[in-house]
Amino acid sequence: MDKKRLTLAAAILLALIAGSVAIKTSVSSKKTINNLQNNVNEQATTIGALNTKVSALNDTVGVKDTIINNQRQEIKTLKNNVEEQTNIIGKLKNKLGFQSKVIKEQKQEIDSLRTEVALKDSALAQYASRSESVAKQTSQLQAQVEAIVEEAGELSLNTDKVDMKSGETVTLIALITPNSLKNSTVIWESSNPSVASVENGVVTAHSNGTTTISASAFGKTATCIISIDELVDLGLSVKWATCNLGARRPEQFGDFYAWGETEVKDDYSWENYLFGTMTTEEECGSDKDPLKKYVQGGRKYDSDRGIASSRYDVAFVDLGEGWHIPTYEEVEELLQGCTWKWFAKGNADFNGVPGFKVTSKKEGFTDKFIFLPAAGFTNEKGLKNVDQWGCYWTSVSDDNYIASGAYGLRFDVKEGPEWVCGHRNYGFAIRPVYGNVPEPEL
């Protein structure tokens, strides 16, 4: 190979080498650029994120600036308030200083007054010491005088007996001597308030009976007998009440009672009868009968009295001694010694209530009468024959007709008065009488 060709080959070889080197260099540069671009992109992303944070921080700073401004305004307002309060405190201090001066002056006046009072107390103590014995002697003398006055004092009432009717009032006056005792407290009391009650000397009549009204003062007592008889003297052996037991006026029915019981009730069946312990009528009056001694049939029976004035007599229990359910003889006397006239329902004489007007036939008493309303009766079925029948208990039992019965007076719109034997558990009316009866057995 000639030199030129070698030279050319060498040149070509160098060119190839140079091109290869250039190509390698170009490839390397491109990678570097890509890497740089990636770094730039990452830094741009970071910068974007930082910008976002900066924006958020700017927002936060804005809010905080607003809060700071508000707090500054509040602080300014508080400073103004503090200044105002400081001014007020200053004024109060000035006022307090003035008041302290006034208080100091008043304290000096008080000290001066205390000194003056102490001097007067000393003088009073000396006077009290001198007058103590005099006061003690005066007290002793006054007590002695009061004792003498009370001992010599008199207490009486303006009357010692008053007859009244139910619903009426009367005023009793306490008469006190000497004048020095007239302001004494008077204590009033009734021995039987159900008959008549008393308050500050005013007596109110309630029901038939007798009670004692007492007035007490300075160790003395004065009395007045109150009688609420409401009795009619028909010229018979006993006086008859003007009203049924439990009534306030003659035409009122009053209360109904089972024979021998003293309480009003709702159920007048044999099972609810207080003495209904007997299972058969034959046992009435036997040892099983609580009212054994008061029934007929030869069983320790007092035919003149029956349960009258005993603890089984509601008239005696409610009204007191002398009052009782009429006996058989007393009712028979009323039947024979009086005229009986029926007054129909709607009459003008007895407020329209039907019943019998019973007028005495005895000489000197023919203007006296009682009225017996047609009150009916009550049994286990309730109230019966109102305004048609009148049924009134006597104090005497009757086992001749009904072993568990008692005598009663009955009348109705069609028939005059007659005897009837009623079952003891029935509720009949009671027309009390007042007169001599054997001593009560309680």
Steps between C-alpha positions, in 0.01 A plus 500: 500500500639846401537781736203697372270219552629451846456862569149490367422191695641658810293809438194297448574304813547816699181639362319187601654515839411867533144432389469220746631721774258777397213260496587376847540856619160595356327206668656584836400865472142407427478288812646784701244741357217258581624470853521875532151537359369252754673693777348822370152341492542370855620839618203664325263260679672578827481871428124459421446322829699767680293770331182324622636489855606864472145589384351306793740669737403836357132416567584394856701816551201700375265333753748550778541864400120538526497334842790717612318812381184391687699429814668839467153660480383303808812604688430858407141467625620338824747783549216749463289302752793488741540875470127554569506264800812668628315831487200345684731349762658838548161658557403218743823549692419868535145415618633233738741750646210738565289223655790388716519852631127499574526159669784622714291795611200275573721261696611789714133593560421137589788485746369815657147355522634176649668697771174682567301171502750341736449784740122465476523118540699553813233736630222256404682213667513699819130582466412133423693390802307739719159413346545120478375439850209739441403316177516165676276624778259650241485169313426310818229745596348485150492118510329515836247751370427286189456193715259686726310637199473157337392345825234766538415499127164371382411327172144432390295477182206715400277189527532151644246319279391538136249299298582495129403341170736345247673761287443785746781702657522688827781712644607444858672789676768446764441742790828575679568708809699699598586714196868414532420143389280587202786452255552143622494228231180295516512134393169366361413130482196281426459167678317358196597683177272277291202653684632858505841651432642827633758747368583825680170476686284443188305175545368316193233233545543182292274218619269380775661462838653686791849643539682718750683809376792596726686831516830498692734786598745583784427166665122550505232320294141591415253271319180512300274204418396488133193288425405427143185310576293561192244301691123508484297432812190313382384439854631141485748317722795620291574798279550441129774653288383729222739340246623157405848412619748656257247757369495876563134564411180299562448419132853366447543121497817491709717187517415131483625247755492123534345393832763511775763673284624855556665580167362592158620272218438415134429127516200388707522129417496230769862417415598860578294517820720565802322223693440270204723224639206258514466269202131425553207695644467238774836612636369854561474547874727202566851512637618584147297823504700800633166663589376194686396685817292750301276263301175331588407135545578471870867586447580758774285757327394833649177567314483858628835602363659265246819668371383845617774697682756226433812519285291353218262799506621753243278777641655457846854470358469812283285728717579400856325386815120509495482470123407160355326311224132483602381182668201297386282659769610854405410446134168340596433806714568721196258291291219517755552849640521693172309558178681408178446703183663418166653783298553409134807577294510864392322629809560859610539425871815286498686619191322251278629194690233230554446355846284501811429795727457353848303733730442446872148422624598574860325790665723806508729361227268488197706771328813284518603269216792327330544416132622156387619510136453204266872427487471139378758246612816337369615139470746298293334637185534863601248771589137392460152661502616859547204744525267202546599323821621611838700241699621580852678267746399439858752379757325163537558181303228268372577133436136393504468575131861509377767355724753754369256792519417802714189708547452803283235755418393503136257710297442566132303717265202262502495375858540666836764414757538137605747270666750316284774248569810598305816303440766632737745565217255734322565874518209684668472863610526592869277756672663549844310563821612651829387381839560273797654164416703251709866584545699418183702178492819564305 
